[in-house]
Tab-separated table of C-alpha atoms and ligand atoms in Angstrom:
chain	number	residue	atom	x	y	z
A	1	MET	CA	5.915	15.057	42.180
A	2	VAL	CA	5.017	12.228	39.867
A	3	GLU	CA	6.729	8.965	40.568
A	4	ARG	CA	8.236	7.905	37.090
A	5	LEU	CA	7.811	4.148	37.295
A	6	TYR	CA	9.948	3.931	34.185
A	7	TYR	CA	13.157	4.923	35.893
A	8	SER	CA	13.442	1.935	37.935
A	9	ASP	CA	11.998	-0.466	35.619
A	10	SER	CA	11.521	0.098	31.763
A	11	PHE	CA	9.504	-3.118	31.522
A	12	VAL	CA	6.323	-1.825	33.267
A	13	ARG	CA	3.653	-1.852	30.619
A	14	SER	CA	0.528	-1.295	32.677
A	15	PHE	CA	0.002	0.483	35.919
A	16	THR	CA	-2.599	1.998	38.667
A	17	ALA	CA	-2.514	5.472	39.362
A	18	GLN	CA	-4.645	8.409	40.173
A	19	VAL	CA	-5.085	11.592	38.450
A	20	THR	CA	-4.020	14.523	40.513
A	21	ASP	CA	-4.338	17.515	37.916
A	22	ILE	CA	-6.108	18.105	34.777
A	23	ARG	CA	-5.761	21.180	32.412
A	24	GLU	CA	-7.383	22.221	28.929
A	25	LEU	CA	-5.386	23.280	26.089
A	26	SER	CA	-7.075	25.538	23.652
A	27	ARG	CA	-6.988	24.582	20.092
A	28	THR	CA	-7.839	26.541	16.949
A	29	ASP	CA	-10.149	23.872	15.449
A	30	GLY	CA	-12.376	24.303	18.324
A	31	GLN	CA	-11.842	20.750	19.701
A	32	SER	CA	-10.760	20.678	23.481
A	33	VAL	CA	-7.223	18.937	24.030
A	34	TRP	CA	-6.889	17.863	27.813
A	35	GLN	CA	-3.500	17.074	29.900
A	36	ILE	CA	-3.612	14.954	32.618
A	37	ALA	CA	-1.035	14.709	35.434
A	38	LEU	CA	-1.108	11.256	37.528
A	39	ASP	CA	0.533	10.546	40.869
A	40	ARG	CA	2.665	7.882	39.255
A	41	THR	CA	3.119	6.973	35.661
A	42	ALA	CA	5.001	4.146	33.108
A	43	PHE	CA	4.550	6.695	30.237
A	44	TYR	CA	7.624	8.087	28.905
A	45	PRO	CA	7.630	11.816	27.916
A	46	THR	CA	9.373	13.299	25.002
A	47	SER	CA	13.064	13.955	26.107
A	48	GLY	CA	16.925	13.262	25.533
A	49	GLY	CA	16.120	12.294	21.855
A	50	GLN	CA	13.595	9.747	22.596
A	51	PRO	CA	9.980	10.273	21.741
A	52	HIS	CA	6.997	10.078	24.039
A	53	ASP	CA	4.973	6.591	24.631
A	54	LEU	CA	1.331	6.356	23.214
A	55	GLY	CA	-1.119	4.064	25.115
A	56	VAL	CA	-4.480	4.414	27.029
A	57	LEU	CA	-6.049	5.229	30.439
A	58	ARG	CA	-8.918	3.530	31.703
A	59	ALA	CA	-11.396	4.633	34.289
A	60	SER	CA	-14.272	2.235	35.658
A	61	SER	CA	-17.269	3.922	36.768
A	62	ARG	CA	-19.397	2.911	39.870
A	63	SER	CA	-21.926	1.296	37.368
A	64	GLY	CA	-19.131	-0.827	36.049
A	65	SER	CA	-18.574	1.042	32.672
A	66	VAL	CA	-14.954	1.484	31.525
A	67	LEU	CA	-14.271	4.873	30.162
A	68	GLU	CA	-10.890	4.272	27.989
A	69	VAL	CA	-9.035	7.699	26.664
A	70	SER	CA	-6.155	7.434	24.325
A	71	VAL	CA	-2.758	9.074	25.119
A	72	LEU	CA	-1.811	10.910	22.153
A	73	ALA	CA	1.546	12.614	23.490
A	74	VAL	CA	3.238	12.640	26.984
A	75	GLU	CA	5.199	16.068	27.902
A	76	GLU	CA	7.139	17.035	30.765
A	77	ASP	CA	7.147	20.498	31.813
A	78	GLU	CA	10.077	22.886	33.807
A	79	HIS	CA	8.648	21.838	37.151
A	80	GLY	CA	9.303	18.071	36.291
A	81	GLU	CA	5.414	17.169	35.935
A	82	VAL	CA	4.544	14.824	33.261
A	83	TRP	CA	1.428	15.654	31.160
A	84	HIS	CA	-0.505	13.013	29.113
A	85	GLN	CA	-2.540	14.590	26.568
A	86	THR	CA	-5.913	13.129	25.597
A	87	MET	CA	-9.059	14.079	23.806
A	88	LYS	CA	-11.626	13.468	26.809
A	89	PRO	CA	-11.224	14.737	30.363
A	90	LEU	CA	-10.683	12.801	33.592
A	91	LEU	CA	-11.435	14.132	36.819
A	92	ALA	CA	-8.754	14.821	39.543
A	93	GLY	CA	-8.722	11.911	42.154
A	94	THR	CA	-10.215	9.417	39.372
A	95	GLU	CA	-8.643	5.947	39.685
A	96	ILE	CA	-7.232	4.919	36.503
A	97	GLU	CA	-5.271	1.783	34.927
A	98	GLY	CA	-2.635	2.934	32.410
A	99	GLU	CA	-1.255	0.956	29.532
A	100	ILE	CA	1.574	1.802	27.217
A	101	ASP	CA	1.553	0.721	23.515
A	102	TRP	CA	4.209	-1.868	24.130
A	103	GLN	CA	5.393	-2.680	20.449
A	104	ARG	CA	6.299	1.273	20.222
A	105	ARG	CA	7.987	1.169	23.811
A	106	LEU	CA	10.244	-1.876	23.090
A	107	ASP	CA	11.248	-0.271	19.583
A	108	HIS	CA	12.383	2.731	21.426
A	109	MET	CA	14.366	0.965	24.052
A	110	GLN	CA	16.149	-0.983	21.337
A	111	GLN	CA	17.015	2.114	19.485
A	112	HIS	CA	18.170	3.887	22.310
A	113	SER	CA	20.227	1.371	24.229
A	114	GLY	CA	21.609	0.682	20.679
A	115	GLN	CA	22.487	4.318	20.369
A	116	HIS	CA	24.522	4.046	23.884
A	117	LEU	CA	26.378	1.077	22.537
A	118	LEU	CA	26.996	2.601	19.103
A	119	SER	CA	28.262	5.954	20.683
A	120	ALA	CA	30.703	3.928	23.126
A	121	VAL	CA	32.025	2.091	20.306
A	122	PHE	CA	32.674	5.325	18.222
A	123	ALA	CA	34.411	6.984	21.152
A	124	ARG	CA	36.655	3.827	22.105
A	125	GLU	CA	37.662	2.854	18.643
A	126	LEU	CA	37.614	6.378	16.727
A	127	ASN	CA	37.658	8.761	19.711
A	128	ALA	CA	34.750	10.206	18.098
A	129	ARG	CA	32.269	11.772	20.342
A	130	THR	CA	28.434	11.903	20.027
A	131	VAL	CA	27.078	15.125	20.498
A	132	SER	CA	23.444	14.709	19.383
A	133	PHE	CA	20.975	11.915	19.087
A	134	HIS	CA	17.497	11.425	17.196
A	135	LEU	CA	15.276	8.601	17.290
A	136	GLY	CA	13.319	9.019	14.129
A	137	GLU	CA	10.261	7.435	12.802
A	138	THR	CA	12.289	4.804	10.527
A	139	SER	CA	15.828	5.304	11.541
A	140	SER	CA	17.924	7.064	14.079
A	141	THR	CA	20.737	9.167	13.721
A	142	ILE	CA	24.019	10.319	16.151
A	143	ASP	CA	26.089	13.272	15.165
A	144	LEU	CA	29.698	12.620	15.655
A	145	THR	CA	32.945	15.049	16.217
A	146	VAL	CA	35.082	13.767	13.324
A	147	GLU	CA	35.702	15.161	9.981
A	148	THR	CA	35.207	11.840	7.895
A	149	LEU	CA	34.483	8.169	8.234
A	150	GLY	CA	35.783	5.736	6.149
A	151	SER	CA	33.861	2.674	4.840
A	152	ASP	CA	36.412	0.259	6.595
A	153	SER	CA	35.760	2.445	10.141
A	154	LEU	CA	32.078	1.995	9.752
A	155	GLU	CA	32.166	-1.755	9.210
A	156	ARG	CA	34.476	-2.221	12.001
A	157	VAL	CA	32.408	-0.235	14.541
A	158	GLU	CA	29.368	-2.026	13.045
A	159	ARG	CA	30.954	-5.477	13.741
A	160	ILE	CA	32.236	-4.516	17.423
A	161	ALA	CA	28.726	-3.122	18.252
A	162	ASN	CA	27.229	-6.407	17.174
A	163	GLU	CA	29.613	-8.615	19.084
A	164	LEU	CA	28.824	-6.583	22.168
A	165	ILE	CA	25.085	-7.540	21.292
A	166	ALA	CA	25.993	-11.073	20.955
A	167	GLU	CA	27.761	-11.083	24.269
A	168	ASP	CA	24.581	-10.030	25.848
A	169	ARG	CA	26.130	-7.888	28.557
A	170	ASN	CA	23.994	-6.693	31.572
A	171	THR	CA	22.647	-3.141	30.964
A	172	GLY	CA	22.083	-1.738	34.306
A	173	ILE	CA	20.422	1.411	35.670
A	174	ARG	CA	21.467	3.082	39.000
A	175	SER	CA	21.035	6.434	40.862
A	176	VAL	CA	24.115	8.466	42.127
A	177	PRO	CA	24.288	11.451	44.166
A	178	ARG	CA	25.511	14.396	42.141
A	179	ALA	CA	28.700	14.916	43.692
A	180	GLU	CA	29.577	11.421	43.131
A	181	ALA	CA	28.499	11.943	39.502
A	182	ASP	CA	30.643	15.119	39.361
A	183	ALA	CA	33.481	13.034	40.436
A	184	LEU	CA	32.925	10.581	37.697
A	185	LEU	CA	32.905	13.658	35.153
A	186	ALA	CA	36.128	14.700	36.556
A	187	LYS	CA	37.862	11.318	36.083
A	188	GLY	CA	36.449	11.123	32.418
A	189	ILE	CA	34.031	8.163	33.024
A	190	LEU	CA	31.295	10.334	32.300
A	191	ALA	CA	31.214	12.267	29.206
A	192	LYS	CA	28.792	14.920	30.148
A	193	LEU	CA	26.201	15.623	32.664
A	194	PRO	CA	22.701	17.255	32.808
A	195	GLU	CA	22.799	20.786	34.530
A	196	ARG	CA	20.109	20.020	36.988
A	197	GLU	CA	20.677	19.458	40.709
A	198	GLY	CA	19.671	16.162	42.646
A	199	ALA	CA	20.270	12.382	42.223
A	200	ILE	CA	21.798	11.468	38.574
A	201	ARG	CA	20.452	8.322	36.695
A	202	LEU	CA	23.288	6.257	35.279
A	203	ILE	CA	22.790	3.681	32.386
A	204	GLU	CA	25.744	1.227	32.305
A	205	ILE	CA	26.715	-1.317	29.761
A	206	ALA	CA	28.811	-3.683	31.900
A	207	ASP	CA	32.375	-3.216	31.678
A	208	TYR	CA	31.911	-1.037	28.493
A	209	ASP	CA	29.969	2.044	29.106
A	210	LEU	CA	28.428	4.596	31.595
A	211	ASN	CA	26.288	7.439	30.558
A	212	ALA	CA	23.885	9.982	32.309
A	213	CYS	CA	20.446	9.339	30.790
A	214	GLY	CA	16.780	9.329	31.720
A	215	GLY	CA	15.514	7.316	28.901
A	216	THR	CA	14.026	3.779	28.776
A	217	HIS	CA	16.588	0.916	28.272
A	218	VAL	CA	16.452	-2.735	27.632
A	219	CYS	CA	18.072	-5.222	30.438
A	220	SER	CA	21.097	-6.571	28.401
A	221	THR	CA	22.751	-5.657	24.960
A	222	GLY	CA	21.266	-8.908	23.581
A	223	GLN	CA	17.780	-7.620	23.686
A	224	ILE	CA	18.972	-4.752	21.219
A	225	GLY	CA	18.823	-7.424	18.777
A	226	GLY	CA	21.246	-6.258	16.461
A	227	LEU	CA	22.399	-3.073	14.743
A	228	LEU	CA	22.777	-1.974	11.191
A	229	LEU	CA	24.565	1.212	10.089
A	230	ARG	CA	22.723	2.745	7.209
A	231	GLY	CA	24.402	5.875	5.910
A	232	VAL	CA	26.651	8.659	6.695
A	233	GLU	CA	26.597	12.343	5.768
A	234	ARG	CA	28.403	15.611	6.250
A	235	VAL	CA	27.047	17.964	8.832
A	236	ARG	CA	27.922	21.411	10.141
A	237	GLN	CA	29.638	20.193	13.101
A	238	GLY	CA	30.916	16.859	11.854
A	239	VAL	CA	29.575	13.492	10.627
A	240	ARG	CA	25.978	12.264	11.214
A	241	VAL	CA	25.795	8.570	11.325
A	242	GLU	CA	22.219	6.668	10.438
A	243	PHE	CA	21.373	3.417	12.049
A	244	VAL	CA	18.610	0.798	12.858
A	245	CYS	CA	18.598	-1.603	15.741
A	246	GLY	CA	16.358	-4.600	16.663
A	247	LEU	CA	13.018	-5.467	14.718
A	248	ARG	CA	13.907	-2.199	12.697
A	249	ALA	CA	17.106	-3.850	11.657
A	250	VAL	CA	15.433	-6.883	10.249
A	251	ALA	CA	12.661	-4.683	8.506
A	252	ALA	CA	15.298	-2.836	6.747
A	253	ALA	CA	17.224	-5.882	5.720
A	254	ARG	CA	13.977	-7.477	4.410
A	255	GLN	CA	13.352	-4.068	2.528
A	256	ASP	CA	16.706	-4.269	1.149
A	257	PHE	CA	16.403	-7.852	0.164
A	258	THR	CA	13.027	-7.273	-1.698
A	259	THR	CA	14.533	-4.188	-3.693
A	260	LEU	CA	17.527	-6.400	-4.460
A	261	THR	CA	15.746	-9.350	-5.610
A	262	ARG	CA	13.156	-7.200	-7.643
A	263	SER	CA	16.425	-5.476	-9.464
A	264	ALA	CA	17.911	-8.784	-10.049
A	265	SER	CA	14.900	-10.145	-11.577
A	266	LEU	CA	14.765	-7.186	-14.149
A	267	LEU	CA	18.367	-7.985	-14.951
A	268	SER	CA	17.754	-11.725	-15.377
A	269	ALA	CA	20.928	-12.186	-13.014
A	270	SER	CA	21.605	-13.254	-9.547
A	271	ARG	CA	21.564	-10.921	-6.311
A	272	ALA	CA	25.197	-10.779	-6.690
A	273	GLU	CA	25.569	-9.767	-10.144
A	274	VAL	CA	23.199	-6.492	-10.000
A	275	PRO	CA	26.034	-4.275	-9.838
A	276	ALA	CA	28.053	-5.508	-12.939
A	277	GLY	CA	24.530	-5.912	-14.449
A	278	VAL	CA	23.802	-2.044	-13.920
A	279	GLU	CA	27.274	-1.004	-15.033
A	280	ARG	CA	26.716	-3.092	-18.218
A	281	LEU	CA	23.084	-1.391	-18.963
A	282	LEU	CA	24.918	1.953	-18.172
A	283	ALA	CA	27.461	1.662	-20.628
A	284	GLU	CA	24.965	0.100	-23.385
A	285	THR	CA	22.958	3.262	-22.700
A	286	LYS	CA	25.988	5.737	-23.085
A	287	SER	CA	27.294	3.656	-26.464
A	288	GLY	CA	23.509	3.638	-27.684
A	289	ALA	CA	23.198	7.399	-27.265
A	290	LYS	CA	26.560	8.172	-29.290
A	291	GLU	CA	25.149	5.937	-31.871
A	292	ARG	CA	21.920	7.725	-32.121
A	293	LEU	CA	23.452	10.798	-32.491
A	294	LYS	CA	26.017	9.947	-35.090
A	295	LEU	CA	22.781	8.491	-37.021
A	296	LYS	CA	20.785	11.753	-36.476
A	297	GLU	CA	23.630	13.747	-37.846
A	298	GLU	CA	24.017	11.335	-40.931
A	299	LEU	CA	20.163	11.737	-41.401
A	300	ALA	CA	20.241	15.489	-41.305
A	301	LEU	CA	22.866	15.704	-43.801
A	302	TYR	CA	20.491	13.620	-46.340
A	303	HIS	CA	17.449	15.418	-45.172
A	304	ALA	CA	19.103	18.812	-45.636
A	305	ALA	CA	20.458	17.658	-49.277
A	306	ARG	CA	16.726	16.878	-49.976
A	307	LEU	CA	15.194	19.923	-48.703
A	308	ALA	CA	17.735	22.066	-50.693
A	309	VAL	CA	16.293	20.555	-54.053
A	310	GLU	CA	12.788	20.714	-53.169
A	311	GLU	CA	12.741	24.541	-52.953
A	312	LEU	CA	14.107	26.976	-55.666
A	313	ILE	CA	15.782	30.267	-55.246
A	314	VAL	CA	13.694	33.051	-56.027
A	315	ASP	CA	14.867	36.599	-56.291
A	316	HIS	CA	18.046	35.392	-54.821
A	317	LEU	CA	16.376	33.853	-51.914
A	318	ARG	CA	15.576	30.209	-51.088
A	319	ILE	CA	12.848	29.881	-48.256
A	320	VAL	CA	12.772	26.295	-46.827
A	321	ARG	CA	9.583	26.491	-44.844
A	322	ARG	CA	8.570	23.357	-42.966
A	323	VAL	CA	6.412	22.101	-40.108
A	324	PHE	CA	7.687	19.027	-38.048
A	325	PRO	CA	5.094	17.808	-35.930
A	326	ASP	CA	7.212	14.766	-34.572
A	327	ARG	CA	10.853	16.007	-34.556
A	328	ASP	CA	12.559	17.197	-31.613
A	329	VAL	CA	14.451	20.469	-30.906
A	330	GLU	CA	17.637	19.130	-30.948
A	331	TYR	CA	17.131	17.647	-34.644
A	332	GLY	CA	15.244	20.681	-35.820
A	333	LYS	CA	18.280	23.005	-34.987
A	334	LEU	CA	20.833	20.475	-36.439
A	335	LEU	CA	18.999	20.174	-39.898
A	336	ALA	CA	18.498	24.220	-39.787
A	337	SER	CA	22.407	24.449	-39.408
A	338	ARG	CA	23.296	21.495	-41.912
A	339	LEU	CA	20.882	22.822	-44.576
A	340	THR	CA	21.983	26.606	-44.424
A	341	ALA	CA	25.739	25.224	-44.214
A	342	SER	CA	25.404	23.319	-47.483
A	343	VAL	CA	23.681	25.893	-49.886
A	344	PRO	CA	23.996	29.491	-50.285
A	345	GLN	CA	21.217	32.294	-50.406
A	346	THR	CA	19.113	29.905	-47.973
A	347	VAL	CA	16.833	30.389	-45.267
A	348	ALA	CA	15.581	27.607	-42.988
A	349	LEU	CA	12.077	28.379	-41.371
A	350	PHE	CA	11.185	25.386	-39.345
A	351	ALA	CA	8.390	25.096	-36.662
A	352	LEU	CA	8.620	21.921	-34.476
A	353	THR	CA	5.053	21.393	-33.150
A	354	HIS	CA	5.196	18.318	-31.173
A	355	GLN	CA	4.661	20.600	-28.023
A	356	ASP	CA	2.501	23.564	-27.182
A	357	PRO	CA	4.250	26.337	-27.334
A	358	ALA	CA	5.896	25.362	-30.443
A	359	LEU	CA	9.636	26.010	-31.298
A	360	LEU	CA	10.383	27.983	-34.289
A	361	VAL	CA	13.772	28.171	-35.607
A	362	LEU	CA	15.058	30.694	-38.357
A	363	ALA	CA	18.434	30.047	-39.798
A	364	ARG	CA	20.185	31.557	-42.899
A	365	SER	CA	23.402	30.899	-44.994
A	366	GLY	CA	26.502	32.674	-44.380
A	367	ASP	CA	26.081	34.737	-47.745
A	368	MET	CA	22.805	36.316	-46.607
A	369	GLU	CA	23.149	39.825	-45.539
A	370	PHE	CA	20.210	40.137	-42.672
A	371	HIS	CA	20.674	39.198	-38.952
A	372	ALA	CA	18.618	36.345	-38.255
A	373	GLY	CA	18.098	37.180	-34.438
A	374	ASN	CA	16.902	40.879	-35.430
A	375	VAL	CA	14.605	39.585	-38.197
A	376	LEU	CA	12.829	37.074	-35.857
A	377	LYS	CA	12.789	39.818	-33.002
A	378	GLN	CA	10.842	42.194	-35.162
A	379	ALA	CA	8.032	39.595	-36.594
A	380	LEU	CA	7.642	38.872	-33.163
A	381	SER	CA	6.965	41.983	-31.614
A	382	GLU	CA	4.411	42.179	-34.362
A	383	LEU	CA	2.531	39.680	-32.441
A	384	GLY	CA	3.215	40.823	-29.009
A	385	LEU	CA	5.995	37.823	-28.525
A	386	ARG	CA	9.611	38.056	-27.628
A	387	GLY	CA	12.651	35.943	-28.541
A	388	GLY	CA	15.645	36.629	-30.568
A	389	GLY	CA	19.359	34.966	-31.546
A	390	SER	CA	22.372	35.113	-33.191
A	391	VAL	CA	23.467	36.457	-36.895
A	392	ASP	CA	22.927	32.881	-38.291
A	393	MET	CA	20.273	31.249	-36.210
A	394	ALA	CA	17.311	32.444	-34.046
A	395	GLN	CA	14.555	30.660	-32.257
A	396	CYS	CA	11.512	31.442	-30.258
A	397	GLN	CA	8.703	29.529	-28.614
A	398	VAL	CA	5.398	30.491	-30.070
A	399	PRO	CA	1.590	29.347	-29.282
A	400	ARG	CA	0.951	26.569	-31.860
A	401	ASN	CA	-2.198	27.985	-33.136
A	402	GLN	CA	-0.096	31.222	-34.074
A	403	THR	CA	2.895	29.523	-35.662
A	404	GLU	CA	1.399	29.758	-38.883
A	405	ALA	CA	1.019	33.713	-38.792
A	406	LEU	CA	4.719	34.038	-37.618
A	407	MET	CA	6.117	32.027	-40.344
A	408	ASP	CA	3.821	34.036	-43.126
A	409	SER	CA	5.090	37.476	-41.567
A	410	LEU	CA	8.885	36.212	-41.341
A	411	THR	CA	8.502	35.222	-45.186
A	412	GLU	CA	6.818	38.519	-46.082
A	413	GLN	CA	9.636	40.233	-44.076
A	414	MET	CA	12.431	38.379	-45.857
A	415	ARG	CA	11.004	38.821	-49.225
A	416	GLY	CA	10.477	42.463	-48.593
A	417	MET	CA	14.130	43.062	-47.466
A	418	MET	CA	15.477	41.030	-50.789
A	419	ALA	CA	13.608	43.252	-52.993
A	420	LYS	CA	14.706	46.449	-51.293
A	421	LEU	CA	18.257	45.190	-52.002
A	422	GLN	CA	17.844	44.601	-55.733
A	423	LEU	CA	16.871	48.241	-55.992
B	1	ZN	ZN1	20.339	8.057	26.630
């Protein structure tokens, strides 16, 4: 069975080993992917919420040339074998030198040890138990069995976690027999245990936390480097807390600073004044929108009065037919309703053509005897289109190049109806 070097020392970055087995994975794109097993490895396989390491395996030939293969993924199987995924094969028996991507590993160690610390603080301070952990690309999450978390509680937990980091407490690894681990579980010192038999690996934060875990960890809490809580959301089984540790926390704080500084400069304000500045802008936007609506209504009244005198009543019907290439839908409908409300025997027939399809609005004065929705429906069916509306106002979308034809058809139809009524 493979010797896992990271079990006893998470700081092993390079090592020598021998290839013990190799197998080929079939891939759909026709390219071969290999899985290599070693007698010993410092590569961490994906497990317990922590992603696998990356790195390289190097093999020297007798001639002195060095073959370097990248490790793209690391998995463990149900028998406990660790498989290093590569795009090139290495024969069984080959002596190799392995080197892990240290930046990635250190980042994972900071996040994983940070998770142990954070979960312990939540358990001690709020009696909130951690039920799952996910170490993500940019941030990590834990799920807690609580209903809600107030911002006061979060700030307190974050402060305590950072105080424990500043205390630089020792983070030790030890292995205990299963029976001893079971006893610790019975006493409530351990919260949970894996189901498998054999020795149990424990990670201990001195005088604070003890956890069964197979992951890689820093040597002391100081190496976690700092912890920031980044968000809280409700999930099915409780609350999900997002956090970042170490260099990720620095990167997140830097990004926030850049965003805030840019916002402040757009507002010509200091960073502390940004919330007040945004509130002021929102209030201005709201009052501006109110003012615009008032002006639009006033304009529609004047506009309607002018349109009413521009067209005469012919055979008891005034048709105000207009195409507006630059008016929005809201204004077109407002104008139609103001016009038909202000004068009798009038029909507003407007096409709003700033978009394609255009919008056609048909409105009538209350004293007219036809149904605007039905009239529009009939004219549309002649063109193979659909639409309709109420007795007083109807509307439809119509391809811009068919607008004139539809307006002609509606005009003709309404004139025809008026002629019939006169008989
Ligand atoms: Zn762990």
